[in-house]
Coordinates of C-alpha atoms (C1' of nucleotides) in Angstrom, one line a residue:
Chain A
M207 CA -8.4 -13.5 -2.9
S208 CA -7.0 -15.6 -5.6
E209 CA -5.7 -19.4 -4.3
N210 CA -2.5 -19.1 -6.3
S211 CA -1.6 -15.7 -4.4
T212 CA 2.1 -16.1 -3.0
I213 CA 1.1 -16.2 1.2
N214 CA 4.9 -16.5 2.8
N215 CA 3.8 -17.6 6.0
N216 CA 7.1 -17.7 7.3
D217 CA 8.0 -14.2 7.0
F218 CA 10.8 -13.1 10.0
I219 CA 7.4 -11.8 12.3
R220 CA 5.8 -15.3 12.4
E221 CA 9.2 -16.9 12.7
I222 CA 9.7 -15.2 15.8
I223 CA 6.1 -15.6 16.9
K224 CA 6.7 -19.4 16.3
E225 CA 9.9 -19.5 18.2
D226 CA 8.1 -17.5 21.4
L227 CA 5.0 -19.8 21.4
A228 CA 7.5 -23.5 21.7
A229 CA 9.3 -22.0 24.1
Q230 CA 5.9 -20.6 26.1
T231 CA 7.5 -17.2 26.7
Y232 CA 4.1 -16.3 25.7
K233 CA 1.2 -18.2 25.3
T234 CA -1.7 -16.4 23.2
V235 CA -1.0 -14.4 20.6
I236 CA -2.2 -11.3 21.5
T237 CA -1.4 -8.2 19.1
R238 CA -2.9 -4.4 18.5
F239 CA -3.6 -2.0 16.0
P240 CA -2.6 1.6 17.8
P241 CA -3.7 4.3 15.4
E242 CA -3.4 7.8 16.7
P243 CA -6.9 9.4 15.7
N244 CA -5.5 12.6 13.9
G245 CA -6.1 11.8 10.5
Y246 CA -7.7 9.0 8.1
L247 CA -6.5 5.5 7.7
H248 CA -4.0 5.0 4.4
I249 CA -3.2 1.7 2.6
G250 CA 0.0 2.0 4.6
H251 CA -2.3 1.2 7.4
A252 CA -3.8 -1.8 5.7
K253 CA -0.6 -3.5 5.8
S254 CA -0.6 -3.0 9.7
I255 CA -3.9 -4.2 10.5
C256 CA -3.4 -7.3 8.2
I257 CA -0.4 -8.2 9.9
N258 CA -2.1 -7.7 13.3
F259 CA -5.1 -8.9 12.8
G260 CA -4.2 -11.7 10.4
L261 CA -1.6 -13.0 13.1
A262 CA -4.1 -12.8 15.9
A263 CA -6.5 -15.1 13.7
E264 CA -3.3 -17.2 12.2
F265 CA -2.7 -18.3 15.8
G266 CA -5.9 -18.3 17.4
G267 CA -5.4 -15.1 19.5
R268 CA -7.1 -11.6 19.2
C269 CA -6.2 -8.2 17.9
H270 CA -7.2 -5.4 19.9
L271 CA -7.9 -2.0 18.9
R272 CA -6.5 0.7 20.7
F273 CA -6.7 4.4 20.4
D274 CA -3.0 6.2 21.1
D275 CA -4.8 8.8 22.1
T276 CA -2.7 11.5 24.3
N277 CA -2.7 14.8 22.2
P278 CA -5.7 16.9 22.5
E279 CA -4.3 19.7 20.4
K280 CA -4.5 16.8 17.1
E281 CA -7.1 14.3 17.8
E282 CA -10.8 14.3 16.8
Q283 CA -14.1 12.1 17.4
E284 CA -14.3 12.1 13.4
F285 CA -11.0 10.1 13.1
I286 CA -12.2 7.8 15.8
D287 CA -15.1 7.0 14.0
S288 CA -13.5 6.8 10.4
I289 CA -10.8 4.9 11.6
K290 CA -13.8 2.0 12.8
D291 CA -14.9 2.3 10.0
N292 CA -12.2 1.6 7.7
I293 CA -11.2 -1.4 9.4
R294 CA -14.5 -3.3 9.6
W295 CA -14.9 -2.3 5.8
L296 CA -11.4 -3.9 5.8
G297 CA -12.8 -7.1 6.9
F298 CA -12.1 -7.1 10.5
D299 CA -13.2 -7.4 14.0
W300 CA -11.5 -6.6 17.0
K301 CA -14.7 -7.4 19.3
E302 CA -15.1 -6.0 22.2
H303 CA -12.0 -5.3 22.4
E304 CA -11.7 -1.7 21.5
Y305 CA -9.6 0.6 23.9
F306 CA -8.3 3.9 24.4
A307 CA -4.8 4.9 26.1
S308 CA -6.4 7.7 27.4
S309 CA -8.8 5.6 29.5
Y310 CA -5.2 4.2 31.2
F311 CA -4.7 8.5 32.3
E312 CA -5.3 7.5 35.8
Q313 CA -3.1 4.3 35.6
L314 CA -0.6 5.6 34.1
F315 CA -0.4 8.5 36.3
E316 CA 0.1 6.3 39.4
F317 CA 3.2 4.8 37.2
A318 CA 5.0 8.1 37.2
V319 CA 4.2 8.5 40.6
K320 CA 5.7 5.4 41.1
L321 CA 8.7 6.2 39.1
V322 CA 9.1 9.5 40.7
K323 CA 8.8 7.6 44.0
K324 CA 11.9 5.3 43.1
G325 CA 14.2 8.2 42.0
C326 CA 13.5 7.4 38.7
A327 CA 11.8 10.2 37.0
Y328 CA 11.7 14.6 38.3
V329 CA 10.2 17.4 37.2
D330 CA 11.8 19.8 35.4
D331 CA 11.4 23.8 35.3
Q332 CA 13.2 23.9 31.9
S333 CA 11.8 25.4 29.0
A334 CA 11.4 23.6 25.7
E335 CA 14.0 25.8 24.5
E336 CA 16.4 25.0 27.2
I337 CA 15.8 21.4 27.1
R338 CA 16.2 21.0 23.6
K339 CA 19.5 22.8 23.8
S340 CA 21.0 20.9 26.7
R341 CA 19.8 17.5 25.1
G342 CA 22.9 17.8 23.5
T343 CA 23.5 16.6 19.7
L344 CA 24.3 13.3 17.9
T345 CA 27.9 13.5 18.6
E346 CA 27.7 15.3 22.3
P347 CA 26.4 14.1 25.0
G348 CA 23.4 16.0 26.7
K349 CA 23.9 18.3 30.1
A350 CA 22.0 17.5 33.0
S351 CA 19.2 19.8 33.6
P352 CA 19.8 22.1 37.1
Y353 CA 16.5 20.6 38.2
R354 CA 17.7 17.1 37.8
S355 CA 18.7 16.6 41.7
R356 CA 15.3 17.7 43.1
S357 CA 14.5 15.6 46.4
I358 CA 11.9 12.9 45.5
E359 CA 9.1 14.8 48.2
E360 CA 9.4 17.8 46.5
N361 CA 9.4 16.3 42.8
L362 CA 6.3 14.3 43.9
N363 CA 4.8 17.6 45.5
L364 CA 5.7 19.2 42.2
F365 CA 4.0 16.4 39.8
I366 CA 0.5 16.3 41.9
R367 CA 0.5 20.2 41.6
M368 CA 0.9 19.3 37.9
R369 CA -2.1 17.6 37.8
A370 CA -3.8 20.0 40.1
G371 CA -3.4 22.8 37.6
D372 CA -1.3 25.1 39.1
F373 CA 1.1 25.6 36.8
K374 CA 0.9 27.1 33.1
D375 CA 1.2 24.9 29.7
G376 CA 4.7 24.5 29.0
E377 CA 6.1 25.5 32.7
K378 CA 7.1 22.2 34.2
T379 CA 7.3 18.8 32.5
L380 CA 8.3 15.2 34.3
R381 CA 10.9 13.7 33.0
A382 CA 12.7 10.5 33.3
K383 CA 15.5 10.6 35.1
I384 CA 18.0 7.7 33.1
D385 CA 21.2 9.1 31.4
M386 CA 21.9 12.5 29.6
T387 CA 25.0 10.8 27.8
S388 CA 22.9 7.9 26.0
P389 CA 24.1 7.5 22.5
N390 CA 20.2 7.1 22.4
L391 CA 18.7 10.7 22.0
N392 CA 15.4 8.8 23.6
M393 CA 17.3 7.6 26.7
R394 CA 18.3 11.2 27.6
D395 CA 15.8 11.9 30.0
P396 CA 13.0 12.2 27.7
V397 CA 9.7 14.2 29.0
M398 CA 7.1 11.6 30.2
Y399 CA 4.5 14.5 31.1
R400 CA 3.6 17.9 29.6
I401 CA 1.0 20.3 31.2
M402 CA -1.6 21.0 28.3
H403 CA -4.7 23.1 29.8
R404 CA -7.0 21.6 26.9
T405 CA -10.2 19.3 26.3
H406 CA -9.6 15.9 25.3
H407 CA -12.2 14.3 23.0
Q408 CA -12.5 11.0 25.7
T409 CA -11.7 12.4 28.9
K410 CA -12.7 16.0 28.4
D411 CA -11.4 18.6 31.2
Q412 CA -10.5 15.7 33.3
W413 CA -7.0 16.5 32.6
C414 CA -4.5 19.3 32.2
I415 CA -1.3 17.2 32.3
Y416 CA -0.7 14.9 29.4
P417 CA 1.0 11.8 29.4
M418 CA 3.8 11.4 26.0
Y419 CA 3.4 8.7 23.4
D420 CA 6.6 7.2 25.1
F421 CA 5.2 6.9 27.8
T422 CA 1.8 5.4 27.3
H423 CA 2.3 3.0 24.1
G424 CA 4.7 0.4 26.0
Q425 CA 3.0 0.3 29.1
S426 CA -0.7 0.4 27.5
D427 CA 0.3 -2.9 25.6
A428 CA 1.4 -4.2 28.8
L429 CA -1.8 -3.4 30.5
E430 CA -3.7 -4.9 27.4
N431 CA -1.1 -8.2 28.2
I432 CA 0.1 -7.9 24.5
S433 CA 2.4 -10.5 23.6
H434 CA 3.9 -9.3 20.1
S435 CA 3.9 -5.2 20.0
I436 CA 4.3 -5.0 15.9
C437 CA 5.6 -1.6 14.8
T438 CA 7.0 0.3 12.6
L439 CA 11.1 0.5 12.1
E440 CA 11.6 4.2 13.3
F441 CA 10.3 2.6 16.9
E442 CA 13.5 0.2 17.3
D443 CA 14.9 3.5 18.8
H444 CA 12.5 4.1 21.6
R445 CA 12.1 0.0 22.3
P446 CA 15.0 0.4 25.0
L447 CA 13.0 3.3 26.5
Y448 CA 9.9 1.0 26.6
D449 CA 11.8 -1.6 28.2
W450 CA 13.3 0.7 30.7
F451 CA 9.9 1.9 32.0
I452 CA 8.7 -1.6 32.3
K453 CA 11.5 -3.3 33.9
E454 CA 11.6 0.0 36.6
L455 CA 7.7 -0.3 37.2
G456 CA 7.8 -4.5 36.8
I457 CA 5.0 -4.8 34.6
H458 CA 4.3 -7.2 32.0
H459 CA 6.7 -7.2 28.8
P460 CA 5.6 -7.5 25.4
R461 CA 7.9 -8.2 22.8
Q462 CA 8.3 -5.7 20.2
I463 CA 8.7 -6.0 16.9
E464 CA 9.6 -3.7 14.0
F465 CA 8.8 -4.2 9.9
A466 CA 9.1 -1.6 7.5
R467 CA 6.6 0.6 6.6
L468 CA 4.7 0.6 3.2
N469 CA 5.7 3.1 0.6
L470 CA 3.5 3.3 -3.0
T471 CA 4.5 4.0 -6.4
F472 CA 3.1 7.7 -7.8
T473 CA 1.4 8.6 -4.1
V474 CA 2.5 10.1 -1.2
M475 CA 1.4 8.2 2.4
S476 CA 2.7 10.7 4.9
K477 CA -0.5 12.0 7.4
R478 CA 1.1 15.5 7.0
K479 CA 1.1 15.7 3.2
L480 CA -2.1 13.6 3.1
L481 CA -3.4 16.6 5.3
K482 CA -2.4 19.1 3.4
L483 CA -3.7 17.6 -0.1
V484 CA -7.1 17.9 2.1
Q485 CA -6.8 20.8 3.7
E486 CA -5.3 22.9 0.1
K487 CA -8.0 21.4 -2.2
H488 CA -5.7 19.5 -4.5
V489 CA -8.2 16.6 -3.5
N490 CA -11.9 16.8 -2.6
G491 CA -11.4 15.5 1.1
W492 CA -10.4 12.2 2.9
N493 CA -12.1 10.1 0.7
D494 CA -10.8 11.9 -2.5
P495 CA -10.8 8.8 -4.6
R496 CA -7.6 9.4 -6.0
L497 CA -5.8 9.2 -2.6
P498 CA -4.4 5.9 -0.6
T499 CA -6.9 6.5 2.1
I500 CA -8.9 3.8 2.9
S501 CA -11.6 5.8 2.8
G502 CA -10.7 7.1 -1.0
L503 CA -9.4 3.4 -2.1
R504 CA -13.0 2.5 -0.9
R505 CA -14.8 5.4 -2.8
R506 CA -12.5 4.7 -5.8
G507 CA -14.6 1.3 -5.6
Y508 CA -11.6 -1.1 -4.7
T509 CA -12.7 -4.1 -2.9
P510 CA -11.2 -5.2 0.5
C511 CA -10.5 -8.6 -0.7
S512 CA -7.9 -7.0 -2.9
I513 CA -6.4 -5.0 -0.3
R514 CA -6.0 -7.9 1.6
D515 CA -4.6 -10.0 -0.9
F516 CA -1.8 -6.9 -1.7
C517 CA -0.9 -6.7 2.0
I518 CA -0.2 -10.3 1.7
R519 CA 1.9 -10.4 -1.3
I520 CA 4.3 -7.6 -0.5
G521 CA 5.2 -9.5 2.2
I522 CA 6.7 -7.9 5.3
A523 CA 10.5 -7.5 5.9
K524 CA 12.8 -4.5 7.6
A525 CA 14.3 -3.1 4.4
N526 CA 13.3 -0.1 3.3
S527 CA 10.9 -0.6 0.1
T528 CA 8.8 1.1 -2.6
V529 CA 5.7 -0.9 -3.7
D530 CA 4.9 -0.5 -7.6
V531 CA 1.0 0.6 -7.6
A532 CA 0.4 -1.6 -10.4
L533 CA 0.6 -4.2 -7.8
L534 CA -1.9 -3.3 -6.2
E535 CA -4.1 -2.6 -9.2
H536 CA -3.4 -6.4 -10.2
C537 CA -5.0 -7.4 -7.3
L538 CA -7.8 -5.5 -7.7
R539 CA -8.1 -6.5 -11.6
E540 CA -7.7 -10.6 -10.5
D541 CA -11.1 -9.9 -7.7
L542 CA -13.0 -7.6 -9.9
N543 CA -12.4 -9.8 -13.2
K544 CA -13.9 -12.8 -11.3
N545 CA -17.0 -11.0 -9.5
A546 CA -17.6 -8.1 -11.1
Q547 CA -20.8 -8.0 -13.7
R548 CA -20.1 -6.7 -17.1
M549 CA -21.9 -3.8 -18.7
M550 CA -21.6 -1.8 -21.7
A551 CA -21.4 1.8 -21.2
V552 CA -19.7 4.3 -24.1
I553 CA -17.9 6.5 -22.7
N554 CA -16.9 8.9 -25.6
P555 CA -19.8 7.9 -27.8
V556 CA -20.2 9.0 -31.4
K557 CA -23.6 7.8 -33.6
L558 CA -23.4 5.0 -35.4
V559 CA -26.1 4.3 -38.0
V560 CA -27.3 1.1 -39.1
D561 CA -28.6 2.2 -42.8
N562 CA -30.2 -1.3 -43.7
Y563 CA -31.8 -1.5 -40.2
P564 CA -35.5 -0.9 -39.9
V565 CA -36.0 2.7 -38.5
D566 CA -38.8 1.4 -36.4
R567 CA -37.5 -2.0 -35.2
H568 CA -35.5 -3.3 -32.3
E569 CA -34.8 -6.4 -30.8
E570 CA -33.2 -8.0 -27.6
F571 CA -29.9 -9.6 -27.8
Q572 CA -28.9 -11.9 -24.3
A573 CA -25.6 -10.6 -22.9
E574 CA -23.6 -12.7 -20.2
N575 CA -22.7 -11.3 -17.1
N576 CA -20.0 -12.9 -16.4
P577 CA -17.8 -14.6 -18.6
E578 CA -15.7 -16.2 -15.4
N579 CA -18.8 -17.2 -13.8
P580 CA -21.8 -18.8 -15.9
A581 CA -24.1 -19.0 -12.6
A582 CA -24.3 -14.8 -13.1
G583 CA -26.5 -15.6 -15.8
S584 CA -27.7 -12.7 -18.7
R585 CA -29.4 -9.7 -19.5
P586 CA -31.3 -8.4 -22.5
V587 CA -29.8 -5.8 -24.2
I588 CA -31.6 -3.8 -27.1
F589 CA -30.7 -2.8 -30.4
S590 CA -32.0 -0.6 -32.9
R591 CA -30.9 1.5 -36.2
T592 CA -29.1 4.1 -34.1
L593 CA -26.1 3.3 -31.9
Y594 CA -23.2 4.7 -29.5
I595 CA -19.9 3.3 -30.5
E596 CA -17.0 4.3 -28.8
R597 CA -15.4 7.0 -31.0
D598 CA -12.0 5.8 -30.0
D599 CA -13.2 2.4 -31.9
F600 CA -13.4 4.0 -35.7
M601 CA -10.3 5.2 -37.4
E602 CA -11.3 7.0 -40.4
H603 CA -7.6 6.0 -41.3
P604 CA -7.0 3.1 -39.5
A605 CA -3.1 3.0 -37.7
K606 CA -1.3 -0.3 -38.5
G607 CA -2.3 -3.1 -36.5
F608 CA -5.8 -1.3 -35.8
F609 CA -8.5 -3.7 -36.3
R610 CA -11.8 -2.0 -35.1
L611 CA -13.9 -0.5 -37.6
F612 CA -12.4 2.2 -40.4
P613 CA -13.9 2.3 -44.0
G614 CA -15.0 -0.7 -45.6
G615 CA -13.9 -2.3 -42.9
E616 CA -15.9 -4.9 -40.9
V617 CA -16.8 -5.7 -37.4
R618 CA -19.2 -7.4 -35.0
L619 CA -21.4 -5.4 -32.7
K620 CA -21.2 -7.9 -29.6
Y621 CA -23.6 -10.1 -29.2
A622 CA -25.7 -8.3 -32.0
W623 CA -24.4 -8.2 -35.4
Y624 CA -21.8 -8.2 -38.2
I625 CA -21.8 -4.9 -39.7
K626 CA -19.7 -3.0 -42.0
C627 CA -18.8 0.6 -42.4
T628 CA -20.1 2.3 -45.5
G629 CA -19.2 5.9 -44.7
I630 CA -19.1 8.8 -42.3
I631 CA -20.4 12.2 -41.8
K632 CA -18.1 14.9 -40.5
D633 CA -19.0 18.6 -38.8
P634 CA -18.3 20.7 -42.3
S635 CA -16.4 23.5 -39.5
S636 CA -14.7 21.4 -37.3
G637 CA -14.0 18.3 -39.0
E638 CA -15.3 15.9 -36.6
I639 CA -17.0 12.8 -37.2
T640 CA -21.0 13.5 -36.1
E641 CA -21.7 9.9 -37.8
I642 CA -20.7 6.6 -39.2
H643 CA -22.9 4.4 -41.4
C644 CA -22.8 0.9 -41.7
T645 CA -25.2 -2.0 -43.0
Y646 CA -25.4 -4.9 -41.1
D647 CA -25.4 -9.0 -42.4
P648 CA -28.9 -10.6 -41.3
A649 CA -27.0 -13.8 -41.9
T650 CA -24.6 -12.8 -38.4
R651 CA -27.7 -13.0 -36.1
G652 CA -26.2 -13.2 -32.4
G653 CA -22.7 -12.1 -33.9
W654 CA -21.7 -15.5 -35.4
S655 CA -21.6 -16.2 -39.5
T656 CA -21.9 -19.3 -40.7
D657 CA -19.7 -18.8 -43.7
G658 CA -16.4 -19.6 -41.5
R659 CA -16.0 -15.7 -41.9
K660 CA -14.3 -14.0 -39.1
V661 CA -14.3 -10.8 -38.3
K662 CA -11.2 -9.7 -35.6
G663 CA -12.7 -6.5 -34.1
T664 CA -16.0 -6.9 -31.6
L665 CA -17.0 -3.6 -30.2
H666 CA -19.2 -2.7 -27.7
W667 CA -22.7 -0.3 -27.9
L668 CA -25.7 1.0 -26.9
S669 CA -29.3 1.7 -28.5
A670 CA -28.9 5.6 -28.8
A671 CA -33.0 5.6 -28.1
H672 CA -32.7 3.6 -25.1
A673 CA -29.4 4.1 -23.4
Q674 CA -29.1 6.2 -20.3
S675 CA -27.0 9.3 -20.5
A676 CA -24.2 9.2 -17.5
E677 CA -21.1 11.0 -16.1
F678 CA -17.7 8.7 -15.8
R679 CA -15.5 10.2 -13.3
M680 CA -11.6 9.0 -15.5
Y681 CA -9.5 9.1 -12.4
D682 CA -5.5 8.5 -13.0
R683 CA -2.7 8.5 -10.6
L684 CA -2.6 11.7 -8.6
F685 CA 1.2 12.4 -9.5
T686 CA 3.3 12.3 -12.2
A687 CA 6.3 11.4 -10.3
I688 CA 7.0 7.8 -9.3
N689 CA 8.3 9.8 -6.0
P690 CA 6.6 12.9 -5.4
E691 CA 8.5 13.7 -2.7
A692 CA 12.0 12.9 -3.9
G693 CA 12.5 15.6 -6.2
D694 CA 13.6 19.2 -5.3
K695 CA 10.5 21.1 -5.6
E696 CA 7.5 20.8 -3.3
F697 CA 5.2 17.1 -3.5
T698 CA 2.5 19.4 -4.4
E699 CA 4.1 20.5 -7.7
Y700 CA 4.5 17.0 -9.1
L701 CA 0.3 16.8 -9.0
N702 CA -1.0 15.3 -12.1
P703 CA -3.6 17.7 -13.9
R704 CA -5.3 15.0 -15.5
S705 CA -5.8 12.7 -12.1
L706 CA -9.6 13.3 -12.9
E707 CA -11.2 14.0 -16.2
I708 CA -15.1 13.8 -16.6
K709 CA -16.4 12.5 -19.3
K710 CA -20.4 12.2 -20.5
G711 CA -21.7 9.4 -21.9
F712 CA -24.0 6.8 -22.0
I713 CA -25.0 3.3 -20.0
E714 CA -27.4 0.6 -20.1
P715 CA -30.5 2.0 -18.8
V716 CA -30.5 -0.4 -15.4
L717 CA -27.2 1.0 -14.0
A718 CA -29.0 4.5 -13.7
S719 CA -30.8 2.3 -10.6
A720 CA -27.2 0.4 -9.4
A721 CA -26.4 1.0 -5.5
P722 CA -23.6 3.8 -4.6
L723 CA -20.7 2.1 -4.7
Q724 CA -21.4 -1.5 -6.9
R725 CA -18.9 -2.1 -9.1
F726 CA -19.1 -3.4 -12.5
Q727 CA -17.1 -4.2 -15.6
F728 CA -17.8 -1.9 -18.6
L729 CA -16.8 -4.1 -21.5
R730 CA -13.4 -3.3 -22.8
T731 CA -13.1 0.1 -20.9
G732 CA -12.5 -0.3 -17.3
Y733 CA -13.7 -1.6 -13.9
F734 CA -16.0 1.4 -12.4
C735 CA -18.5 1.6 -9.4
T736 CA -21.4 4.0 -8.9
D737 CA -20.3 6.9 -7.1
T738 CA -21.9 8.2 -3.9
D739 CA -22.9 11.3 -5.9
S740 CA -25.0 8.5 -8.0
S741 CA -28.6 9.4 -8.5
R742 CA -31.1 8.1 -11.1
A743 CA -31.2 11.2 -12.6
N744 CA -27.6 11.8 -12.9
P745 CA -25.5 8.7 -12.6
V746 CA -22.0 9.2 -11.9
F747 CA -19.7 6.4 -12.1
N748 CA -16.0 6.3 -11.2
R749 CA -13.2 4.5 -13.2
I750 CA -11.5 2.1 -10.5
T751 CA -8.6 0.9 -12.8
G752 CA -8.7 0.1 -16.7
L753 CA -8.6 -2.8 -18.5
K754 CA -4.9 -3.9 -19.3
D755 CA -4.6 -2.2 -22.9
T756 CA -2.3 -3.7 -25.5
W757 CA -3.7 -1.7 -28.1
A758 CA -2.7 1.6 -26.5
K759 CA 0.6 0.0 -25.3
I760 CA 1.4 -0.7 -28.9
M761 CA 0.1 2.7 -29.9
A762 CA 2.3 4.2 -27.4
K763 CA 5.3 2.4 -28.5
N764 CA 5.1 3.2 -32.1
E765 CA 5.1 7.1 -31.2
Chain B
rU176 C1' 32.9 11.7 13.9
rG177 C1' 27.4 9.5 18.1
rG178 C1' 23.4 5.5 18.1
rG179 C1' 19.7 2.1 15.7
rG180 C1' 18.6 -0.2 11.3
rC181 C1' 19.0 -2.4 6.3
rG182 C1' 21.0 -3.9 1.1
rU183 C1' 19.1 -10.6 -3.2
rG184 C1' 17.2 -9.0 -10.9
rG185 C1' 13.0 -3.1 -13.2
rC186 C1' 9.8 -3.4 -8.1
rC187 C1' 8.5 -6.5 -3.9
rA188 C1' 10.4 -10.8 -1.9
rA189 C1' 11.8 -16.5 -0.2
rG190 C1' 16.6 -18.4 1.0
rC191 C1' 19.3 -19.6 7.5
rG192 C1' 26.5 -23.8 4.6
rG193 C1' 25.1 -28.0 -0.3
rU194 C1' 25.0 -24.8 -5.5
rA195 C1' 19.7 -18.5 -6.3
rA196 C1' 11.8 -19.9 -4.8
rG197 C1' 7.7 -16.9 -6.3
rG198 C1' 4.6 -12.6 -7.5
rC199 C1' 4.1 -7.8 -10.3
rA200 C1' 6.0 -5.4 -14.4
rA201 C1' 8.4 -6.3 -19.0
rC202 C1' 9.0 -9.2 -23.5
rG203 C1' 7.4 -13.5 -27.1
rG204 C1' 3.6 -16.8 -28.5
rG205 C1' -1.3 -19.7 -27.9
rU206 C1' -7.4 -19.5 -27.2
rU207 C1' -10.6 -15.9 -27.1
rU208 C1' -17.7 -12.7 -29.7
rU209 C1' -13.7 -7.6 -24.1
rG210 C1' -6.9 -5.8 -28.3
rG211 C1' -9.8 -8.4 -21.1
rU212 C1' -9.5 -13.1 -18.7
rC213 C1' -6.5 -17.8 -19.5
rC214 C1' -2.5 -20.7 -21.4
rC215 C1' 2.6 -21.4 -22.5
rG216 C1' 7.7 -19.5 -22.8
rU217 C1' 11.5 -15.5 -22.0
rC218 C1' 13.6 -12.9 -17.6
rA219 C1' 19.7 -13.0 -11.8
rU220 C1' 26.5 -18.2 -13.9
rU221 C1' 24.8 -14.6 -9.4
rC222 C1' 23.2 -12.2 -4.2
rG223 C1' 26.3 -3.5 -2.2
rC224 C1' 32.1 -4.0 -3.1
rA225 C1' 36.8 -6.5 -1.2
rG226 C1' 39.4 -10.3 1.2
rG227 C1' 39.1 -14.7 4.5
rU228 C1' 37.0 -19.8 6.4
rU229 C1' 35.4 -24.4 3.8
rC230 C1' 35.3 -29.7 -0.3
rG231 C1' 31.4 -26.0 -1.1
rA232 C1' 29.2 -19.4 1.0
rA233 C1' 23.8 -15.3 -0.7
rU234 C1' 23.9 -17.9 3.9
rC235 C1' 29.9 -17.8 8.6
rC236 C1' 34.4 -14.1 9.8
rU237 C1' 37.0 -9.3 8.5
rG238 C1' 37.1 -4.8 6.2
rC239 C1' 34.8 -1.4 3.5
rC240 C1' 30.8 1.2 0.5
rG241 C1' 25.7 2.9 0.2
rC242 C1' 20.8 3.9 2.1
rC243 C1' 17.0 4.9 5.9
rC244 C1' 16.0 6.3 11.2
rC245 C1' 17.0 9.6 15.7
rA246 C1' 18.7 15.9 18.4
rG247 C1' 8.8 17.3 19.7
rC248 C1' 6.7 19.3 26.0
rC249 C1' 4.4 14.9 18.3
rA250 C1' 3.0 10.0 17.4

RNA sequence: UGGGGCGUGGCCAAGCGGUAAGGCAACGGGUUUUGGUCCCGUCAUUCGCAGGUUCGAAUCCUGCCGCCCCAGCCA
C-alpha cells in the first residue's frame, strides 16, 4: 500500500466511535462482518470487511465474523467456505470469533417467547397474500389482523406448536405487535418467524420454524456485545424495529451506523445479477476473472493490498455513489509497479531476423527484474538471430509520431542491440507480414551506443528458438456500458463481447514453471498472472490490467 | 400525497461560521534502455436552487428542486 494514499481517518463513522469512546457509551469497539452464505463475496463486501476489521484494529477492539444464516432455502456450505477463504485472502483474521446466527436459534426462540408473554407478539393465521394486503401502502395505514388480539396463552401454545411441527409451511407466522398504522412499514407488525420444513446447513433438521433476518440480526449483535453495528443505507428504516426488539427484550444495545454501499462503473454488484451471470454461463463460474467477486479478482491477479488500498481511498459516506473502476486499476498498478517482477512476453508475435547475426550464435544479456527495486536483481535472457517481437511494434507505413520499428528505422532491442529494419517479407496471398528483416549494430552491445546516437524506441523481444509458447487470456471489462443496470434493456444486453480474447504467443522459458497466481509485469504490455489452469506444458496467463498506454491514446484521438 | 436518507469539479471525497484539502480521470511539460514508473504544472470566484440571519455562510434558518431506499413468510 502506498504511503501517499489519502487515508481519511476522519470519516463520520470514526467520528461517532471516537465520541462514543470518549463518552464511555461503549468501552471496547466490537464490530462484525455479517454475510449471509447465499453467494460469493464481491468488492462491495470488501469495503464492508475493510471498514469493520479496520475499525476494530484501529481502536484496539475486535471484529466478529458472523454468518446471518436464517434462510436455509438459499444458503449453502460452499458459500460459507468461500467467504472465509476470501476474508483470509484479503488479509483479515477473526480469530476465534466465528459465529452463526443459527447457533442462536434457541436463544432467539426464548426471546420470542418472552415477547409473546409480554403481549408483544402474536401468532397470525393469515396467508402471505393476506398479510401483504393488510399491510397497507406507502400512503395508507395497514389493517389489524383478525388474529391480532389472541390471548397470550393461545399465542404461546400456538407458537410452541409451530416449533413442534404441527403446522404446514406458511400456515402461521409469529408477528411482532407494534403499530399497523406506522408510517415506517417495518413497524407494521413484522413477521418474526415463518414455518419452513427445511433442512438447515448448520442445524440440520432441528428446526421447522426460522426467524426472519429482522428478528435475528439485532439480537445477534446484542448477544455478541457488538458496540458498533455497521451496515448499509437500506437498513436505516429497520433501525427503529431493531431498537424496539432490544428495548422490549432489555438487552445490550449496539449502535447501528449506516453507510452507502459501493458501486463500480462498468460492472454489476448485486448478488442476484452476479448469480444470473454465473447461472446463465455468461462467465465461467463465481471466480471468473471478469467478475467483481473477491474470488474473481483474485484469479484475475489483483493483490489483496491493492483492494484494501482502494477501500481506504474511496472513503466512507452516506451519499450514493459510483466509483470509477479506473481508481481500482490505479491502486492495482501502483502495487504491481512496485512489486511485480518484469518479464518479456510476446503476445502477438511476428518473426524478426537479424541478417548480420551468425546463424549458430546465441548469447545472454542480463535483464533487470524490477527497475523500482534494484534488490530484485537480474536474470539472463538469450538472444539469437531469429526473434519474435510484437506485431504492433512494427508499421510498414508508420503513423505520425510512431517511433517503433519501420522500414529504414532504428530501434533498441531492450538489453541487447540497436537494430535497423532492412526489409519485410509478406505472405503473397494474404498480404500479412511474415518476417521482418534487420541488421544489428555490433557497437551497441547491451543497447548502448557510444557515438551519442539516440533511438527513441525500445522493444521487448524473445529468441524464437528458446521461447516457450503460452496462452494469454486478455481480459477486458465485462460490460460496455458505464452502468449496465441503467439502460432500458436487461443488463446482460450490455455484456462486452470482447471481454475475453485468447492469444497464443511466447514467454521466457522460466515462466512455464511459475506458480499459480504469480504476478508479473510483461514489459510494455501489462500485468499478468499465471492462471490456475496453467501447466508447464501449457502455460496460461491472465492479463490483470494493461500498462497505461499513451500511444494507444494518441492513436485513438487521431481517429 | 407517507416514512427514512442524500445532494461540494468528469468520478470519489475533506470541510463542523473565517473566506473550497486530497485522490482518480483529463490536459500540458520534463526525465527515462518499458510510449511504463517518476517529477513539475493546469483543472470549483464556487458548494442542487432561491431567499434569510451574520462583519463574514458550503457550513445556521426557511422554502423549493432533484436523486436513492421502504409495501418478502429475502437478507
